[in-house]
Tab-separated table of C-alpha atoms in Angstrom:
chain	number	residue	atom	x	y	z
A	197	THR	CA	-35.817	-0.303	-36.886
A	198	THR	CA	-33.206	2.367	-37.551
A	199	PHE	CA	-33.201	4.258	-40.843
A	200	PHE	CA	-30.652	6.599	-42.374
A	201	LEU	CA	-31.988	9.211	-44.802
A	202	ASP	CA	-29.324	10.437	-47.209
A	203	ALA	CA	-30.528	13.870	-48.273
A	204	PRO	CA	-28.384	16.475	-50.057
A	205	SER	CA	-29.153	20.121	-49.375
A	206	GLY	CA	-32.404	21.293	-50.941
A	207	THR	CA	-34.049	17.882	-51.262
A	208	GLY	CA	-36.632	18.752	-48.610
A	209	LYS	CA	-35.912	16.327	-45.773
A	210	THR	CA	-37.236	18.692	-43.094
A	211	PHE	CA	-40.808	18.418	-44.399
A	212	PRO	CA	-41.196	14.621	-44.076
A	213	MET	CA	-39.438	14.652	-40.702
A	214	ASN	CA	-41.840	17.248	-39.302
A	215	LEU	CA	-44.736	15.354	-40.888
A	216	LEU	CA	-43.693	12.190	-39.044
A	217	LEU	CA	-43.347	14.107	-35.783
A	218	ALA	CA	-46.807	15.642	-36.222
A	219	LYS	CA	-48.354	12.232	-36.961
A	220	ILE	CA	-46.891	10.670	-33.817
A	221	HIS	CA	-47.953	13.620	-31.669
A	222	GLN	CA	-51.454	13.500	-33.164
A	223	GLU	CA	-51.714	9.915	-31.948
A	224	ASN	CA	-50.678	11.062	-28.450
A	225	ARG	CA	-47.455	9.107	-28.678
A	226	VAL	CA	-43.967	10.322	-27.813
A	227	ALA	CA	-41.591	11.519	-30.529
A	228	ILE	CA	-38.202	13.101	-29.866
A	229	ALA	CA	-36.492	15.406	-32.376
A	230	VAL	CA	-32.815	16.303	-32.069
A	231	ALA	CA	-30.007	17.507	-34.301
A	232	SER	CA	-26.237	17.649	-34.108
A	233	SER	CA	-26.229	21.461	-33.867
A	234	GLY	CA	-28.534	24.140	-32.526
A	235	ILE	CA	-29.130	25.691	-35.940
A	236	ALA	CA	-30.037	22.313	-37.445
A	237	ALA	CA	-32.470	21.669	-34.573
A	238	THR	CA	-34.397	24.916	-35.137
A	239	PRO	CA	-36.593	23.788	-38.105
A	240	LEU	CA	-37.676	20.604	-36.301
A	241	HIS	CA	-40.855	20.676	-34.191
A	242	GLY	CA	-39.603	20.583	-30.598
A	243	GLY	CA	-36.036	20.173	-31.827
A	244	ARG	CA	-33.071	20.251	-29.432
A	245	THR	CA	-29.403	19.447	-29.724
A	246	ALA	CA	-28.625	15.770	-29.222
A	247	HIS	CA	-26.068	16.514	-26.501
A	248	SER	CA	-28.602	18.548	-24.534
A	249	ALA	CA	-31.502	16.117	-24.925
A	250	PHE	CA	-29.622	12.881	-24.282
A	251	LYS	CA	-27.044	14.270	-21.841
A	252	LEU	CA	-24.211	12.887	-23.943
A	253	PRO	CA	-20.673	13.234	-22.532
A	254	LEU	CA	-18.852	16.281	-23.886
A	255	ASP	CA	-15.816	14.190	-24.813
A	256	LEU	CA	-17.140	10.890	-26.067
A	257	THR	CA	-13.691	9.536	-26.875
A	258	LYS	CA	-12.417	9.581	-23.278
A	259	GLN	CA	-14.588	6.608	-22.311
A	260	GLU	CA	-14.375	3.167	-23.824
A	261	ASN	CA	-18.136	2.609	-23.683
A	262	PRO	CA	-19.846	5.977	-23.102
A	263	THR	CA	-23.529	6.215	-22.189
A	264	CYS	CA	-26.094	8.987	-21.825
A	265	ASN	CA	-26.095	10.656	-18.414
A	266	VAL	CA	-29.867	10.473	-17.971
A	267	SER	CA	-30.739	10.462	-14.275
A	268	ARG	CA	-33.392	8.235	-12.716
A	269	GLY	CA	-36.798	9.857	-12.441
A	270	SER	CA	-35.947	12.590	-14.953
A	271	VAL	CA	-38.394	13.724	-17.624
A	272	MET	CA	-36.043	12.602	-20.397
A	273	ARG	CA	-35.695	9.146	-18.887
A	274	ASN	CA	-39.478	8.750	-18.966
A	275	LEU	CA	-39.623	10.055	-22.538
A	276	LEU	CA	-36.959	7.596	-23.665
A	277	ASN	CA	-38.917	4.753	-22.074
A	278	GLU	CA	-42.140	5.757	-23.835
A	279	CYS	CA	-40.655	7.003	-27.116
A	280	SER	CA	-42.160	5.673	-30.364
A	281	LEU	CA	-40.059	7.708	-32.797
A	282	MET	CA	-36.714	9.443	-32.573
A	283	ILE	CA	-35.389	11.763	-35.294
A	284	TRP	CA	-31.762	12.937	-35.402
A	285	ASP	CA	-30.987	15.459	-38.147
A	286	GLU	CA	-27.491	16.225	-39.470
A	287	ALA	CA	-26.358	12.945	-37.945
A	288	THR	CA	-23.332	12.922	-40.234
A	289	MET	CA	-21.810	15.721	-38.115
A	290	SER	CA	-21.776	13.643	-34.920
A	291	HIS	CA	-19.133	11.209	-33.700
A	292	LYS	CA	-20.064	7.554	-34.051
A	293	ALA	CA	-19.613	7.191	-30.282
A	294	ALA	CA	-22.683	9.416	-29.762
A	295	PHE	CA	-24.956	6.919	-31.516
A	296	GLU	CA	-23.310	3.981	-29.783
A	297	ALA	CA	-23.828	5.690	-26.410
A	298	LEU	CA	-27.504	6.254	-27.222
A	299	ASP	CA	-27.856	2.635	-28.328
A	300	ARG	CA	-26.411	1.321	-25.049
A	301	SER	CA	-28.537	3.652	-22.954
A	302	LEU	CA	-31.795	2.807	-24.735
A	303	GLN	CA	-31.132	-0.919	-24.454
A	304	ASP	CA	-30.509	-0.496	-20.726
A	305	LEU	CA	-33.389	1.897	-19.982
A	306	ARG	CA	-35.978	-0.042	-21.977
A	307	ARG	CA	-34.596	-3.479	-21.066
A	308	ASN	CA	-34.634	-4.307	-24.751
A	309	MET	CA	-31.481	-5.608	-26.436
A	310	ARG	CA	-32.678	-4.769	-29.941
A	311	MET	CA	-30.911	-1.921	-31.724
A	312	MET	CA	-31.754	1.435	-30.081
A	313	GLY	CA	-33.831	-0.438	-27.522
A	314	GLY	CA	-36.493	-1.189	-30.124
A	315	VAL	CA	-37.242	2.493	-30.803
A	316	THR	CA	-37.856	3.489	-34.420
A	317	VAL	CA	-35.025	5.914	-35.180
A	318	LEU	CA	-34.599	8.087	-38.264
A	319	LEU	CA	-31.149	9.568	-38.784
A	320	SER	CA	-30.618	12.023	-41.610
A	321	GLY	CA	-27.743	13.938	-43.113
A	322	ASP	CA	-25.409	14.418	-46.040
A	323	PHE	CA	-21.899	12.972	-46.018
A	324	ARG	CA	-20.916	15.571	-48.638
A	325	GLN	CA	-21.142	18.240	-45.948
A	326	THR	CA	-19.531	18.659	-42.519
A	327	LEU	CA	-18.245	15.437	-40.955
A	328	PRO	CA	-17.227	14.982	-37.291
A	329	VAL	CA	-14.518	17.490	-36.406
A	330	ILE	CA	-11.416	15.864	-34.917
A	331	PRO	CA	-8.945	18.512	-33.627
A	332	GLN	CA	-5.630	18.090	-35.447
A	333	GLY	CA	-6.998	14.845	-36.863
A	334	THR	CA	-6.038	13.158	-40.101
A	335	ARG	CA	-8.353	12.012	-42.865
A	336	ALA	CA	-8.238	8.529	-41.333
A	337	ASP	CA	-9.304	9.947	-37.951
A	338	GLU	CA	-12.288	11.683	-39.547
A	339	VAL	CA	-13.346	8.550	-41.392
A	340	ASN	CA	-13.006	6.469	-38.222
A	341	ALA	CA	-15.197	8.950	-36.298
A	342	SER	CA	-17.968	8.790	-38.906
A	343	ILE	CA	-21.138	6.842	-38.240
A	344	LYS	CA	-20.256	4.749	-41.298
A	345	SER	CA	-17.395	3.282	-39.249
A	346	SER	CA	-19.753	2.192	-36.471
A	347	ASN	CA	-20.980	-1.385	-36.150
A	348	LEU	CA	-24.482	0.093	-36.094
A	349	TRP	CA	-24.223	1.292	-39.697
A	350	GLN	CA	-24.596	-2.133	-41.313
A	351	HIS	CA	-27.891	-2.668	-39.474
A	352	MET	CA	-29.502	0.576	-40.675
A	353	GLU	CA	-31.907	0.719	-43.600
A	354	LYS	CA	-30.729	3.341	-46.104
A	355	LEU	CA	-33.174	5.780	-47.717
A	356	HIS	CA	-32.421	8.473	-50.296
A	357	LEU	CA	-33.862	11.798	-51.432
A	358	THR	CA	-32.497	12.865	-54.813
A	359	THR	CA	-34.733	15.594	-56.260
A	360	ASN	CA	-33.668	19.118	-55.324
A	361	MET	CA	-37.053	20.581	-54.412
A	362	ARG	CA	-35.793	24.177	-54.293
A	363	VAL	CA	-34.743	23.880	-57.926
A	364	HIS	CA	-37.772	21.800	-58.953
A	365	VAL	CA	-40.349	24.209	-57.518
A	366	HIS	CA	-38.835	27.349	-59.030
A	367	GLY	CA	-37.766	25.779	-62.342
A	368	ASP	CA	-34.486	27.713	-62.365
A	369	GLU	CA	-32.104	26.185	-64.931
A	370	ASN	CA	-29.075	28.025	-63.539
A	371	ALA	CA	-29.860	26.756	-60.046
A	372	ALA	CA	-30.242	23.231	-61.429
A	373	THR	CA	-26.815	23.441	-63.076
A	374	PHE	CA	-25.282	24.829	-59.896
A	375	SER	CA	-26.865	22.041	-57.824
A	376	ALA	CA	-25.553	19.360	-60.186
A	377	GLN	CA	-22.055	20.844	-60.074
A	378	LEU	CA	-22.066	20.861	-56.274
A	379	LEU	CA	-23.155	17.222	-56.221
A	380	ASN	CA	-20.291	16.338	-58.565
A	381	VAL	CA	-17.863	17.936	-56.128
A	382	GLY	CA	-19.472	16.199	-53.151
A	383	ASN	CA	-19.586	12.823	-54.891
A	384	GLY	CA	-15.949	13.105	-55.942
A	385	THR	CA	-16.834	12.862	-59.623
A	386	ALA	CA	-15.696	16.364	-60.609
A	387	ALA	CA	-12.759	16.189	-63.025
A	388	GLY	CA	-9.430	17.285	-61.557
A	389	ASP	CA	-6.078	18.277	-63.011
A	390	ALA	CA	-2.701	16.601	-62.479
A	391	ASP	CA	-2.262	18.387	-59.136
A	392	GLY	CA	-5.645	17.270	-57.849
A	393	PHE	CA	-7.311	20.670	-58.249
A	394	ILE	CA	-10.813	20.924	-59.688
A	395	HIS	CA	-12.217	23.717	-61.809
A	396	LEU	CA	-15.342	25.343	-60.411
A	397	PRO	CA	-17.454	26.569	-63.325
A	398	PHE	CA	-19.625	28.693	-61.044
A	399	GLY	CA	-18.956	31.810	-58.992
A	400	ASN	CA	-16.640	34.777	-59.378
A	401	PHE	CA	-13.062	34.712	-58.179
A	402	VAL	CA	-11.002	37.608	-56.829
A	403	PRO	CA	-7.276	37.684	-56.033
A	404	THR	CA	-7.296	39.513	-52.674
A	405	VAL	CA	-9.444	40.073	-49.586
A	406	ASP	CA	-9.674	43.775	-50.455
A	407	ASP	CA	-11.135	42.895	-53.853
A	408	LEU	CA	-13.578	40.540	-52.149
A	409	ILE	CA	-14.742	43.314	-49.815
A	410	SER	CA	-15.156	45.693	-52.755
A	411	SER	CA	-17.232	43.120	-54.629
A	412	VAL	CA	-19.530	42.222	-51.735
A	413	PHE	CA	-19.772	45.698	-50.172
A	414	PRO	CA	-19.333	48.207	-53.014
A	415	GLY	CA	-19.113	51.827	-51.896
A	416	ILE	CA	-18.795	50.975	-48.209
A	417	ALA	CA	-16.373	53.880	-47.694
A	418	ASN	CA	-18.885	56.350	-49.127
A	419	GLN	CA	-20.005	58.941	-46.580
A	420	SER	CA	-23.552	58.937	-47.973
A	421	LEU	CA	-23.858	55.137	-48.037
A	422	ASP	CA	-27.353	53.857	-47.306
A	423	THR	CA	-26.711	51.207	-44.654
A	424	THR	CA	-29.773	49.229	-45.750
A	425	CYS	CA	-27.723	48.037	-48.715
A	426	LEU	CA	-25.581	46.072	-46.243
A	427	GLN	CA	-28.536	43.849	-45.429
A	428	GLY	CA	-28.476	40.503	-47.159
A	429	ARG	CA	-24.711	40.678	-47.757
A	430	ALA	CA	-22.139	38.592	-45.926
A	431	ILE	CA	-18.632	37.212	-46.253
A	432	LEU	CA	-18.153	33.703	-44.896
A	433	ALA	CA	-14.811	32.330	-43.721
A	434	LEU	CA	-13.523	29.057	-42.306
A	435	HIS	CA	-11.773	30.461	-39.234
A	436	ASN	CA	-12.706	33.010	-36.569
A	437	LYS	CA	-9.390	34.826	-36.967
A	438	THR	CA	-10.159	35.365	-40.662
A	439	VAL	CA	-13.612	36.689	-39.784
A	440	ASP	CA	-12.086	39.112	-37.260
A	441	ALA	CA	-9.509	40.331	-39.785
A	442	ILE	CA	-12.151	40.979	-42.465
A	443	ASN	CA	-14.475	42.695	-39.986
A	444	ASN	CA	-11.632	44.967	-38.872
A	445	LYS	CA	-10.951	45.897	-42.495
A	446	LEU	CA	-14.629	46.692	-42.998
A	447	LEU	CA	-14.766	48.831	-39.856
A	448	ASP	CA	-11.712	50.778	-41.004
A	449	LEU	CA	-13.476	51.542	-44.296
A	450	ILE	CA	-16.762	52.707	-42.776
A	451	PRO	CA	-16.744	56.483	-42.085
A	452	GLY	CA	-17.110	57.541	-38.461
A	453	GLU	CA	-15.761	56.672	-35.059
A	454	LYS	CA	-15.489	53.074	-33.872
A	455	LEU	CA	-17.528	52.242	-30.775
A	456	SER	CA	-17.411	49.107	-28.643
A	457	PHE	CA	-20.445	47.899	-26.676
């Protein structure tokens, strides 16, 4: 059976996934934990990236029916044959062809034509977050690459986590409001104006990058600045070139000579 766990950020999906992994390992059975990115794999017990673990092709779209490049006699081949549980976190980030390749490979390796070769598989993710990245792709290309566009999707059992545990545990009303507003944006239920823009009732807005730097790193040009105040502060950007430009501005503001290592 294959399950998909829909879990918005903060709902605590990592805990039950690690609990399942621990239970299987306690019973001396094989469980495999992967994620669509290295960072997402870190919180999982024994987590690895899906591409690394399953030897998925780097460009899944170049082949009509891609499969995992798992060699005969390899450790991973044996694990796939003996696997009782497979967990794939942030599955919404991966191309549908990755899951179809895994499905074909498991059916072949295990000589079992059931979905995923009869392995119990738990996929998890949040479609409100990052979807498969298609270079220069259109909205239609992104939708087509999503696991929801795969024939496998209709055969998966859907599960949902809805309570934001971070908010629930701390009882922070402001955090609860912020979480609800983010969900409205992600669900497409946030009210928009005639031009399609939505009003974000949270956060502070600044007109220029210089104002942003001043807000996040106040007093950075001060000679007597205590550099420990820089800890826990960061500016995030969508593109590397934007990050480089902001970092260069910050370096120009910091007193002293620039050094490259």
